[in-house]
Amino acid sequence: MVRERGSVQVSPLAQRFGVSMQTIRKDLHFLAKRGIAERSYGGAISSDAVSFAMEPALEAKNASHSAEKARIGRMAAAMVSPGDSIVLDSGTTTLQIAYHLPDDETITVLTNDLEVASVLAAKERITLVLLGGTLRRRNRALYGAQTVGAFDDLHVDKLFLGVDGFDVERGVTTHYEPEAMLNRRMVQAAAQVIAVTDQSKFGRVCLHRIISVGDIDELVTDGEPPEAVRVAGERLDFRINCA
């Protein structure tokens, strides 16, 4: 069950197998000693799901799951209404949202991603706000105190948040600490938080936590998500949209 689902909880396991929670805790401790699982609050997570590997290069990200990202981008772009102010986080999935946004003069888009900004610069009616900061060439995006500080006096309708990892227990995660710091500030400035991710990110855990999955309002993904994500959506009251 740990390997199949990515994570498990003590109480449901005790009910399913008709044993005490203490027995389940001992079993999970045994699995942790064998390197199969890693203990987490109230349960355990599969060791296979914890990925602190090096972040893929931008070219590799662009080539990975490109058709799925295009479908996600199309659906997410359709969620933008006339008059909206939105933030497009850096990433190859949010880049697809930029491609599919209508060229509407009533839409304002803020981004720290140079690729996203380049696409939107060609849409002459959209109001484009490029956030300042220090360029990280690995993903061609801007970070730092200047980028974070830009949100001190800003409020936006929607944030489209790209992720490197999405795990029910460990939350929404990323490889790069300054990105996690910036993303948390974006979340605070947004009335609605919409996570966008393809299926490959489910169950993956990266080094830096952004927010818990309960802090998002909507999730846009390709196809039906894993059972654990679907159950979390019902329990934590975030809507799942399948492209």
PDB file of N, CA and C in Angstrom, residues 107-209:
ATOM      1  N   ILE A 107      -7.238  42.053 -19.228  1.00  0.00           N
ATOM      2  CA  ILE A 107      -6.478  41.089 -18.419  1.00  0.00           C
ATOM      3  C   ILE A 107      -5.103  41.658 -18.082  1.00  0.00           C
ATOM      4  N   THR A 108      -4.718  41.551 -16.812  1.00  0.00           N
ATOM      5  CA  THR A 108      -3.379  41.942 -16.357  1.00  0.00           C
ATOM      6  C   THR A 108      -2.645  40.707 -15.873  1.00  0.00           C
ATOM      7  N   VAL A 109      -1.428  40.504 -16.354  1.00  0.00           N
ATOM      8  CA  VAL A 109      -0.639  39.324 -15.991  1.00  0.00           C
ATOM      9  C   VAL A 109       0.679  39.767 -15.367  1.00  0.00           C
ATOM     10  N   LEU A 110       0.976  39.230 -14.184  1.00  0.00           N
ATOM     11  CA  LEU A 110       2.260  39.438 -13.527  1.00  0.00           C
ATOM     12  C   LEU A 110       3.047  38.133 -13.612  1.00  0.00           C
ATOM     13  N   THR A 111       4.340  38.241 -13.906  1.00  0.00           N
ATOM     14  CA  THR A 111       5.168  37.037 -13.961  1.00  0.00           C
ATOM     15  C   THR A 111       6.621  37.373 -13.671  1.00  0.00           C
ATOM     16  N   ASN A 112       7.347  36.371 -13.197  1.00  0.00           N
ATOM     17  CA  ASN A 112       8.795  36.499 -13.003  1.00  0.00           C
ATOM     18  C   ASN A 112       9.551  35.650 -14.018  1.00  0.00           C
ATOM     19  N   ASP A 113       8.817  35.084 -14.983  1.00  0.00           N
ATOM     20  CA  ASP A 113       9.380  34.150 -15.959  1.00  0.00           C
ATOM     21  C   ASP A 113       9.613  34.861 -17.297  1.00  0.00           C
ATOM     22  N   LEU A 114      10.854  34.876 -17.771  1.00  0.00           N
ATOM     23  CA  LEU A 114      11.168  35.581 -19.014  1.00  0.00           C
ATOM     24  C   LEU A 114      10.527  34.919 -20.223  1.00  0.00           C
ATOM     25  N   GLU A 115      10.399  33.584 -20.209  1.00  0.00           N
ATOM     26  CA  GLU A 115       9.758  32.889 -21.329  1.00  0.00           C
ATOM     27  C   GLU A 115       8.275  33.244 -21.395  1.00  0.00           C
ATOM     28  N   VAL A 116       7.621  33.260 -20.243  1.00  0.00           N
ATOM     29  CA  VAL A 116       6.211  33.652 -20.178  1.00  0.00           C
ATOM     30  C   VAL A 116       6.053  35.090 -20.658  1.00  0.00           C
ATOM     31  N   ALA A 117       6.934  35.975 -20.188  1.00  0.00           N
ATOM     32  CA  ALA A 117       6.865  37.382 -20.579  1.00  0.00           C
ATOM     33  C   ALA A 117       7.048  37.555 -22.079  1.00  0.00           C
ATOM     34  N   SER A 118       7.933  36.762 -22.687  1.00  0.00           N
ATOM     35  CA  SER A 118       8.181  36.847 -24.119  1.00  0.00           C
ATOM     36  C   SER A 118       6.937  36.484 -24.923  1.00  0.00           C
ATOM     37  N   VAL A 119       6.233  35.431 -24.479  1.00  0.00           N
ATOM     38  CA  VAL A 119       5.000  35.018 -25.155  1.00  0.00           C
ATOM     39  C   VAL A 119       3.939  36.102 -25.028  1.00  0.00           C
ATOM     40  N   LEU A 120       3.789  36.650 -23.834  1.00  0.00           N
ATOM     41  CA  LEU A 120       2.746  37.652 -23.597  1.00  0.00           C
ATOM     42  C   LEU A 120       3.073  39.007 -24.221  1.00  0.00           C
ATOM     43  N   ALA A 121       4.349  39.277 -24.446  1.00  0.00           N
ATOM     44  CA  ALA A 121       4.735  40.545 -25.081  1.00  0.00           C
ATOM     45  C   ALA A 121       4.164  40.648 -26.487  1.00  0.00           C
ATOM     46  N   ALA A 122       3.940  39.499 -27.124  1.00  0.00           N
ATOM     47  CA  ALA A 122       3.375  39.483 -28.471  1.00  0.00           C
ATOM     48  C   ALA A 122       1.859  39.681 -28.458  1.00  0.00           C
ATOM     49  N   LYS A 123       1.240  39.576 -27.282  1.00  0.00           N
ATOM     50  CA  LYS A 123      -0.203  39.802 -27.151  1.00  0.00           C
ATOM     51  C   LYS A 123      -0.375  41.239 -26.661  1.00  0.00           C
ATOM     52  N   GLU A 124      -0.548  42.144 -27.601  1.00  0.00           N
ATOM     53  CA  GLU A 124      -0.386  43.571 -27.341  1.00  0.00           C
ATOM     54  C   GLU A 124      -1.473  44.175 -26.467  1.00  0.00           C
ATOM     55  N   ARG A 125      -2.615  43.513 -26.340  1.00  0.00           N
ATOM     56  CA  ARG A 125      -3.695  44.076 -25.525  1.00  0.00           C
ATOM     57  C   ARG A 125      -3.550  43.730 -24.043  1.00  0.00           C
ATOM     58  N   ILE A 126      -2.934  42.602 -23.743  1.00  0.00           N
ATOM     59  CA  ILE A 126      -2.751  42.199 -22.341  1.00  0.00           C
ATOM     60  C   ILE A 126      -1.791  43.162 -21.651  1.00  0.00           C
ATOM     61  N   THR A 127      -2.139  43.566 -20.434  1.00  0.00           N
ATOM     62  CA  THR A 127      -1.217  44.365 -19.620  1.00  0.00           C
ATOM     63  C   THR A 127      -0.236  43.416 -18.943  1.00  0.00           C
ATOM     64  N   LEU A 128       1.029  43.552 -19.259  1.00  0.00           N
ATOM     65  CA  LEU A 128       2.065  42.657 -18.753  1.00  0.00           C
ATOM     66  C   LEU A 128       2.923  43.378 -17.724  1.00  0.00           C
ATOM     67  N   VAL A 129       3.047  42.782 -16.531  1.00  0.00           N
ATOM     68  CA  VAL A 129       3.902  43.314 -15.474  1.00  0.00           C
ATOM     69  C   VAL A 129       5.001  42.302 -15.222  1.00  0.00           C
ATOM     70  N   LEU A 130       6.234  42.655 -15.571  1.00  0.00           N
ATOM     71  CA  LEU A 130       7.378  41.774 -15.353  1.00  0.00           C
ATOM     72  C   LEU A 130       8.014  42.107 -14.011  1.00  0.00           C
ATOM     73  N   LEU A 131       8.016  41.144 -13.106  1.00  0.00           N
ATOM     74  CA  LEU A 131       8.561  41.352 -11.775  1.00  0.00           C
ATOM     75  C   LEU A 131      10.080  41.405 -11.834  1.00  0.00           C
ATOM     76  N   GLY A 132      10.667  42.337 -11.106  1.00  0.00           N
ATOM     77  CA  GLY A 132      12.118  42.491 -11.108  1.00  0.00           C
ATOM     78  C   GLY A 132      12.815  41.440 -10.258  1.00  0.00           C
ATOM     79  N   GLY A 133      14.132  41.464 -10.266  1.00  0.00           N
ATOM     80  CA  GLY A 133      14.892  40.525  -9.456  1.00  0.00           C
ATOM     81  C   GLY A 133      16.166  40.089 -10.144  1.00  0.00           C
ATOM     82  N   THR A 134      16.791  39.076  -9.583  1.00  0.00           N
ATOM     83  CA  THR A 134      18.037  38.525 -10.111  1.00  0.00           C
ATOM     84  C   THR A 134      17.726  37.324 -11.000  1.00  0.00           C
ATOM     85  N   LEU A 135      18.317  37.312 -12.190  1.00  0.00           N
ATOM     86  CA  LEU A 135      18.033  36.256 -13.150  1.00  0.00           C
ATOM     87  C   LEU A 135      18.695  34.945 -12.732  1.00  0.00           C
ATOM     88  N   ARG A 136      17.886  33.902 -12.680  1.00  0.00           N
ATOM     89  CA  ARG A 136      18.397  32.541 -12.531  1.00  0.00           C
ATOM     90  C   ARG A 136      18.376  31.907 -13.923  1.00  0.00           C
ATOM     91  N   ARG A 137      19.536  31.735 -14.510  1.00  0.00           N
ATOM     92  CA  ARG A 137      19.603  31.306 -15.902  1.00  0.00           C
ATOM     93  C   ARG A 137      19.123  29.880 -16.105  1.00  0.00           C
ATOM     94  N   ARG A 138      19.180  29.067 -15.079  1.00  0.00           N
ATOM     95  CA  ARG A 138      18.773  27.668 -15.225  1.00  0.00           C
ATOM     96  C   ARG A 138      17.334  27.539 -15.711  1.00  0.00           C
ATOM     97  N   ASN A 139      16.448  28.411 -15.205  1.00  0.00           N
ATOM     98  CA  ASN A 139      15.052  28.354 -15.672  1.00  0.00           C
ATOM     99  C   ASN A 139      14.563  29.700 -16.224  1.00  0.00           C
ATOM    100  N   ARG A 140      15.499  30.638 -16.437  1.00  0.00           N
ATOM    101  CA  ARG A 140      15.194  31.933 -17.052  1.00  0.00           C
ATOM    102  C   ARG A 140      14.072  32.668 -16.325  1.00  0.00           C
ATOM    103  N   ALA A 141      14.222  32.726 -15.009  1.00  0.00           N
ATOM    104  CA  ALA A 141      13.227  33.417 -14.187  1.00  0.00           C
ATOM    105  C   ALA A 141      13.944  34.294 -13.167  1.00  0.00           C
ATOM    106  N   LEU A 142      13.201  35.240 -12.595  1.00  0.00           N
ATOM    107  CA  LEU A 142      13.758  36.240 -11.689  1.00  0.00           C
ATOM    108  C   LEU A 142      13.360  35.934 -10.245  1.00  0.00           C
ATOM    109  N   TYR A 143      14.331  36.072  -9.331  1.00  0.00           N
ATOM    110  CA  TYR A 143      14.099  35.784  -7.917  1.00  0.00           C
ATOM    111  C   TYR A 143      14.840  36.795  -7.052  1.00  0.00           C
ATOM    112  N   GLY A 144      14.554  36.743  -5.764  1.00  0.00           N
ATOM    113  CA  GLY A 144      15.271  37.577  -4.812  1.00  0.00           C
ATOM    114  C   GLY A 144      14.357  38.511  -4.042  1.00  0.00           C
ATOM    115  N   ALA A 145      14.963  39.322  -3.182  1.00  0.00           N
ATOM    116  CA  ALA A 145      14.209  40.227  -2.315  1.00  0.00           C
ATOM    117  C   ALA A 145      13.361  41.205  -3.119  1.00  0.00           C
ATOM    118  N   GLN A 146      13.883  41.662  -4.246  1.00  0.00           N
ATOM    119  CA  GLN A 146      13.134  42.610  -5.078  1.00  0.00           C
ATOM    120  C   GLN A 146      11.867  41.956  -5.630  1.00  0.00           C
ATOM    121  N   THR A 147      11.968  40.694  -6.022  1.00  0.00           N
ATOM    122  CA  THR A 147      10.817  39.975  -6.569  1.00  0.00           C
ATOM    123  C   THR A 147       9.764  39.750  -5.500  1.00  0.00           C
ATOM    124  N   VAL A 148      10.215  39.300  -4.327  1.00  0.00           N
ATOM    125  CA  VAL A 148       9.300  39.058  -3.209  1.00  0.00           C
ATOM    126  C   VAL A 148       8.652  40.368  -2.770  1.00  0.00           C
ATOM    127  N   GLY A 149       9.454  41.431  -2.671  1.00  0.00           N
ATOM    128  CA  GLY A 149       8.959  42.721  -2.204  1.00  0.00           C
ATOM    129  C   GLY A 149       7.930  43.349  -3.121  1.00  0.00           C
ATOM    130  N   ALA A 150       7.928  42.948  -4.396  1.00  0.00           N
ATOM    131  CA  ALA A 150       6.960  43.503  -5.344  1.00  0.00           C
ATOM    132  C   ALA A 150       5.531  43.214  -4.926  1.00  0.00           C
ATOM    133  N   PHE A 151       5.341  42.169  -4.132  1.00  0.00           N
ATOM    134  CA  PHE A 151       3.988  41.779  -3.732  1.00  0.00           C
ATOM    135  C   PHE A 151       3.512  42.465  -2.453  1.00  0.00           C
ATOM    136  N   ASP A 152       4.348  43.333  -1.879  1.00  0.00           N
ATOM    137  CA  ASP A 152       3.952  44.017  -0.645  1.00  0.00           C
ATOM    138  C   ASP A 152       2.709  44.878  -0.846  1.00  0.00           C
ATOM    139  N   ASP A 153       2.573  45.463  -2.008  1.00  0.00           N
ATOM    140  CA  ASP A 153       1.443  46.373  -2.264  1.00  0.00           C
ATOM    141  C   ASP A 153       0.544  45.864  -3.384  1.00  0.00           C
ATOM    142  N   LEU A 154       0.566  44.556  -3.643  1.00  0.00           N
ATOM    143  CA  LEU A 154      -0.211  43.999  -4.739  1.00  0.00           C
ATOM    144  C   LEU A 154      -1.264  43.013  -4.235  1.00  0.00           C
ATOM    145  N   HIS A 155      -2.383  42.983  -4.924  1.00  0.00           N
ATOM    146  CA  HIS A 155      -3.411  41.972  -4.696  1.00  0.00           C
ATOM    147  C   HIS A 155      -3.912  41.519  -6.064  1.00  0.00           C
ATOM    148  N   VAL A 156      -3.951  40.207  -6.294  1.00  0.00           N
ATOM    149  CA  VAL A 156      -4.374  39.675  -7.594  1.00  0.00           C
ATOM    150  C   VAL A 156      -5.541  38.716  -7.408  1.00  0.00           C
ATOM    151  N   ASP A 157      -6.262  38.512  -8.502  1.00  0.00           N
ATOM    152  CA  ASP A 157      -7.428  37.634  -8.438  1.00  0.00           C
ATOM    153  C   ASP A 157      -7.031  36.159  -8.401  1.00  0.00           C
ATOM    154  N   LYS A 158      -6.067  35.773  -9.249  1.00  0.00           N
ATOM    155  CA  LYS A 158      -5.724  34.360  -9.379  1.00  0.00           C
ATOM    156  C   LYS A 158      -4.221  34.175  -9.488  1.00  0.00           C
ATOM    157  N   LEU A 159      -3.720  33.134  -8.835  1.00  0.00           N
ATOM    158  CA  LEU A 159      -2.341  32.690  -8.995  1.00  0.00           C
ATOM    159  C   LEU A 159      -2.360  31.305  -9.630  1.00  0.00           C
ATOM    160  N   PHE A 160      -1.639  31.147 -10.734  1.00  0.00           N
ATOM    161  CA  PHE A 160      -1.455  29.835 -11.353  1.00  0.00           C
ATOM    162  C   PHE A 160      -0.061  29.349 -10.949  1.00  0.00           C
ATOM    163  N   LEU A 161      -0.046  28.365 -10.089  1.00  0.00           N
ATOM    164  CA  LEU A 161       1.180  27.913  -9.426  1.00  0.00           C
ATOM    165  C   LEU A 161       1.682  26.613 -10.045  1.00  0.00           C
ATOM    166  N   GLY A 162       2.858  26.679 -10.672  1.00  0.00           N
ATOM    167  CA  GLY A 162       3.503  25.472 -11.168  1.00  0.00           C
ATOM    168  C   GLY A 162       4.277  24.800 -10.046  1.00  0.00           C
ATOM    169  N   VAL A 163       4.418  23.467 -10.106  1.00  0.00           N
ATOM    170  CA  VAL A 163       5.054  22.744  -9.015  1.00  0.00           C
ATOM    171  C   VAL A 163       6.051  21.729  -9.554  1.00  0.00           C
ATOM    172  N   ASP A 164       7.035  21.378  -8.714  1.00  0.00           N
ATOM    173  CA  ASP A 164       7.951  20.279  -9.025  1.00  0.00           C
ATOM    174  C   ASP A 164       7.506  18.997  -8.341  1.00  0.00           C
ATOM    175  N   GLY A 165       6.797  19.135  -7.218  1.00  0.00           N
ATOM    176  CA  GLY A 165       6.289  17.974  -6.500  1.00  0.00           C
ATOM    177  C   GLY A 165       4.943  18.272  -5.871  1.00  0.00           C
ATOM    178  N   PHE A 166       4.064  17.271  -5.859  1.00  0.00           N
ATOM    179  CA  PHE A 166       2.727  17.427  -5.270  1.00  0.00           C
ATOM    180  C   PHE A 166       2.418  16.145  -4.514  1.00  0.00           C
ATOM    181  N   ASP A 167       2.481  16.221  -3.197  1.00  0.00           N
ATOM    182  CA  ASP A 167       2.256  15.052  -2.352  1.00  0.00           C
ATOM    183  C   ASP A 167       1.245  15.412  -1.264  1.00  0.00           C
ATOM    184  N   VAL A 168       0.292  14.532  -1.054  1.00  0.00           N
ATOM    185  CA  VAL A 168      -0.785  14.801  -0.102  1.00  0.00           C
ATOM    186  C   VAL A 168      -0.244  15.083   1.290  1.00  0.00           C
ATOM    187  N   GLU A 169       0.784  14.357   1.713  1.00  0.00           N
ATOM    188  CA  GLU A 169       1.336  14.533   3.064  1.00  0.00           C
ATOM    189  C   GLU A 169       2.373  15.647   3.129  1.00  0.00           C
ATOM    190  N   ARG A 170       3.271  15.691   2.156  1.00  0.00           N
ATOM    191  CA  ARG A 170       4.388  16.643   2.196  1.00  0.00           C
ATOM    192  C   ARG A 170       4.065  17.985   1.561  1.00  0.00           C
ATOM    193  N   GLY A 171       2.966  18.072   0.843  1.00  0.00           N
ATOM    194  CA  GLY A 171       2.539  19.335   0.279  1.00  0.00           C
ATOM    195  C   GLY A 171       3.087  19.608  -1.108  1.00  0.00           C
ATOM    196  N   VAL A 172       3.004  20.870  -1.514  1.00  0.00           N
ATOM    197  CA  VAL A 172       3.492  21.343  -2.808  1.00  0.00           C
ATOM    198  C   VAL A 172       4.946  21.775  -2.619  1.00  0.00           C
ATOM    199  N   THR A 173       5.849  21.218  -3.429  1.00  0.00           N
ATOM    200  CA  THR A 173       7.277  21.433  -3.193  1.00  0.00           C
ATOM    201  C   THR A 173       8.005  21.834  -4.475  1.00  0.00           C
ATOM    202  N   THR A 174       9.237  22.358  -4.273  1.00  0.00           N
ATOM    203  CA  THR A 174      10.065  22.776  -5.400  1.00  0.00           C
ATOM    204  C   THR A 174      11.527  22.488  -5.089  1.00  0.00           C
ATOM    205  N   HIS A 175      12.367  22.510  -6.129  1.00  0.00           N
ATOM    206  CA  HIS A 175      13.794  22.244  -5.955  1.00  0.00           C
ATOM    207  C   HIS A 175      14.559  23.447  -5.398  1.00  0.00           C
ATOM    208  N   TYR A 176      14.049  24.662  -5.598  1.00  0.00           N
ATOM    209  CA  TYR A 176      14.839  25.883  -5.414  1.00  0.00           C
ATOM    210  C   TYR A 176      14.252  26.730  -4.291  1.00  0.00           C
ATOM    211  N   GLU A 177      15.034  26.969  -3.226  1.00  0.00           N
ATOM    212  CA  GLU A 177      14.519  27.658  -2.041  1.00  0.00           C
ATOM    213  C   GLU A 177      13.993  29.059  -2.333  1.00  0.00           C
ATOM    214  N   PRO A 178      14.714  29.929  -3.086  1.00  0.00           N
ATOM    215  CA  PRO A 178      14.150  31.253  -3.378  1.00  0.00           C
ATOM    216  C   PRO A 178      12.813  31.185  -4.114  1.00  0.00           C
ATOM    217  N   GLU A 179      12.617  30.143  -4.914  1.00  0.00           N
ATOM    218  CA  GLU A 179      11.330  29.981  -5.591  1.00  0.00           C
ATOM    219  C   GLU A 179      10.231  29.673  -4.582  1.00  0.00           C
ATOM    220  N   ALA A 180      10.526  28.814  -3.610  1.00  0.00           N
ATOM    221  CA  ALA A 180       9.541  28.498  -2.570  1.00  0.00           C
ATOM    222  C   ALA A 180       9.159  29.751  -1.789  1.00  0.00           C
ATOM    223  N   MET A 181      10.144  30.582  -1.459  1.00  0.00           N
ATOM    224  CA  MET A 181       9.876  31.818  -0.725  1.00  0.00           C
ATOM    225  C   MET A 181       8.997  32.759  -1.542  1.00  0.00           C
ATOM    226  N   LEU A 182       9.311  32.892  -2.836  1.00  0.00           N
ATOM    227  CA  LEU A 182       8.526  33.762  -3.702  1.00  0.00           C
ATOM    228  C   LEU A 182       7.108  33.221  -3.879  1.00  0.00           C
ATOM    229  N   ASN A 183       6.989  31.919  -4.074  1.00  0.00           N
ATOM    230  CA  ASN A 183       5.672  31.316  -4.273  1.00  0.00           C
ATOM    231  C   ASN A 183       4.774  31.517  -3.068  1.00  0.00           C
ATOM    232  N   ARG A 184       5.329  31.416  -1.865  1.00  0.00           N
ATOM    233  CA  ARG A 184       4.517  31.633  -0.657  1.00  0.00           C
ATOM    234  C   ARG A 184       3.998  33.076  -0.611  1.00  0.00           C
ATOM    235  N   ARG A 185       4.816  34.012  -1.064  1.00  0.00           N
ATOM    236  CA  ARG A 185       4.369  35.414  -1.091  1.00  0.00           C
ATOM    237  C   ARG A 185       3.298  35.608  -2.156  1.00  0.00           C
ATOM    238  N   MET A 186       3.422  34.935  -3.264  1.00  0.00           N
ATOM    239  CA  MET A 186       2.398  34.982  -4.306  1.00  0.00           C
ATOM    240  C   MET A 186       1.061  34.462  -3.772  1.00  0.00           C
ATOM    241  N   VAL A 187       1.128  33.379  -3.022  1.00  0.00           N
ATOM    242  CA  VAL A 187      -0.081  32.784  -2.437  1.00  0.00           C
ATOM    243  C   VAL A 187      -0.786  33.789  -1.530  1.00  0.00           C
ATOM    244  N   GLN A 188      -0.008  34.499  -0.736  1.00  0.00           N
ATOM    245  CA  GLN A 188      -0.582  35.480   0.185  1.00  0.00           C
ATOM    246  C   GLN A 188      -1.274  36.626  -0.556  1.00  0.00           C
ATOM    247  N   ALA A 189      -0.780  36.958  -1.748  1.00  0.00           N
ATOM    248  CA  ALA A 189      -1.318  38.091  -2.504  1.00  0.00           C
ATOM    249  C   ALA A 189      -2.513  37.716  -3.375  1.00  0.00           C
ATOM    250  N   ALA A 190      -2.820  36.426  -3.488  1.00  0.00           N
ATOM    251  CA  ALA A 190      -3.848  35.973  -4.426  1.00  0.00           C
ATOM    252  C   ALA A 190      -5.152  35.611  -3.715  1.00  0.00           C
ATOM    253  N   ALA A 191      -6.266  36.002  -4.334  1.00  0.00           N
ATOM    254  CA  ALA A 191      -7.572  35.621  -3.808  1.00  0.00           C
ATOM    255  C   ALA A 191      -7.865  34.155  -4.080  1.00  0.00           C
ATOM    256  N   GLN A 192      -7.299  33.614  -5.162  1.00  0.00           N
ATOM    257  CA  GLN A 192      -7.530  32.221  -5.538  1.00  0.00           C
ATOM    258  C   GLN A 192      -6.210  31.601  -5.988  1.00  0.00           C
ATOM    259  N   VAL A 193      -5.898  30.422  -5.444  1.00  0.00           N
ATOM    260  CA  VAL A 193      -4.657  29.723  -5.775  1.00  0.00           C
ATOM    261  C   VAL A 193      -4.997  28.478  -6.590  1.00  0.00           C
ATOM    262  N   ILE A 194      -4.469  28.417  -7.804  1.00  0.00           N
ATOM    263  CA  ILE A 194      -4.749  27.316  -8.715  1.00  0.00           C
ATOM    264  C   ILE A 194      -3.428  26.617  -9.051  1.00  0.00           C
ATOM    265  N   ALA A 195      -3.252  25.399  -8.575  1.00  0.00           N
ATOM    266  CA  ALA A 195      -2.050  24.624  -8.874  1.00  0.00           C
ATOM    267  C   ALA A 195      -2.222  23.942 -10.226  1.00  0.00           C
ATOM    268  N   VAL A 196      -1.186  23.968 -11.045  1.00  0.00           N
ATOM    269  CA  VAL A 196      -1.227  23.333 -12.366  1.00  0.00           C
ATOM    270  C   VAL A 196      -0.064  22.338 -12.456  1.00  0.00           C
ATOM    271  N   THR A 197      -0.391  21.082 -12.743  1.00  0.00           N
ATOM    272  CA  THR A 197       0.650  20.064 -12.793  1.00  0.00           C
ATOM    273  C   THR A 197       0.205  18.844 -13.577  1.00  0.00           C
ATOM    274  N   ASP A 198       1.146  18.223 -14.275  1.00  0.00           N
ATOM    275  CA  ASP A 198       0.836  16.964 -14.936  1.00  0.00           C
ATOM    276  C   ASP A 198       0.991  15.817 -13.935  1.00  0.00           C
ATOM    277  N   GLN A 199       0.547  14.637 -14.340  1.00  0.00           N
ATOM    278  CA  GLN A 199       0.470  13.493 -13.428  1.00  0.00           C
ATOM    279  C   GLN A 199       1.834  13.045 -12.890  1.00  0.00           C
ATOM    280  N   SER A 200       2.906  13.356 -13.613  1.00  0.00           N
ATOM    281  CA  SER A 200       4.228  12.889 -13.186  1.00  0.00           C
ATOM    282  C   SER A 200       4.673  13.512 -11.868  1.00  0.00           C
ATOM    283  N   LYS A 201       4.060  14.623 -11.456  1.00  0.00           N
ATOM    284  CA  LYS A 201       4.469  15.315 -10.234  1.00  0.00           C
ATOM    285  C   LYS A 201       3.775  14.768  -8.982  1.00  0.00           C
ATOM    286  N   PHE A 202       2.723  13.949  -9.156  1.00  0.00           N
ATOM    287  CA  PHE A 202       2.002  13.417  -7.998  1.00  0.00           C
ATOM    288  C   PHE A 202       2.864  12.387  -7.264  1.00  0.00           C
ATOM    289  N   GLY A 203       2.918  12.529  -5.938  1.00  0.00           N
ATOM    290  CA  GLY A 203       3.718  11.623  -5.129  1.00  0.00           C
ATOM    291  C   GLY A 203       5.180  11.997  -5.062  1.00  0.00           C
ATOM    292  N   ARG A 204       5.601  12.999  -5.821  1.00  0.00           N
ATOM    293  CA  ARG A 204       6.993  13.438  -5.807  1.00  0.00           C
ATOM    294  C   ARG A 204       7.176  14.492  -4.719  1.00  0.00           C
ATOM    295  N   VAL A 205       8.280  14.404  -4.002  1.00  0.00           N
ATOM    296  CA  VAL A 205       8.592  15.354  -2.937  1.00  0.00           C
ATOM    297  C   VAL A 205       9.962  15.962  -3.202  1.00  0.00           C
ATOM    298  N   CYS A 206      10.016  17.277  -3.340  1.00  0.00           N
ATOM    299  CA  CYS A 206      11.286  17.978  -3.529  1.00  0.00           C
ATOM    300  C   CYS A 206      11.723  18.620  -2.209  1.00  0.00           C
ATOM    301  N   LEU A 207      12.877  19.207  -2.220  1.00  0.00           N
ATOM    302  CA  LEU A 207      13.513  19.626  -0.970  1.00  0.00           C
ATOM    303  C   LEU A 207      12.772  20.748  -0.250  1.00  0.00           C
ATOM    304  N   HIS A 208      12.214  21.704  -0.994  1.00  0.00           N
ATOM    305  CA  HIS A 208      11.663  22.911  -0.373  1.00  0.00           C
ATOM    306  C   HIS A 208      10.142  22.942  -0.479  1.00  0.00           C
ATOM    307  N   ARG A 209       9.490  23.027   0.678  1.00  0.00           N
ATOM    308  CA  ARG A 209       8.031  23.049   0.734  1.00  0.00           C
ATOM    309  C   ARG A 209       7.512  24.458   0.472  1.00  0.00           C
TER     310      ARG A 209
END
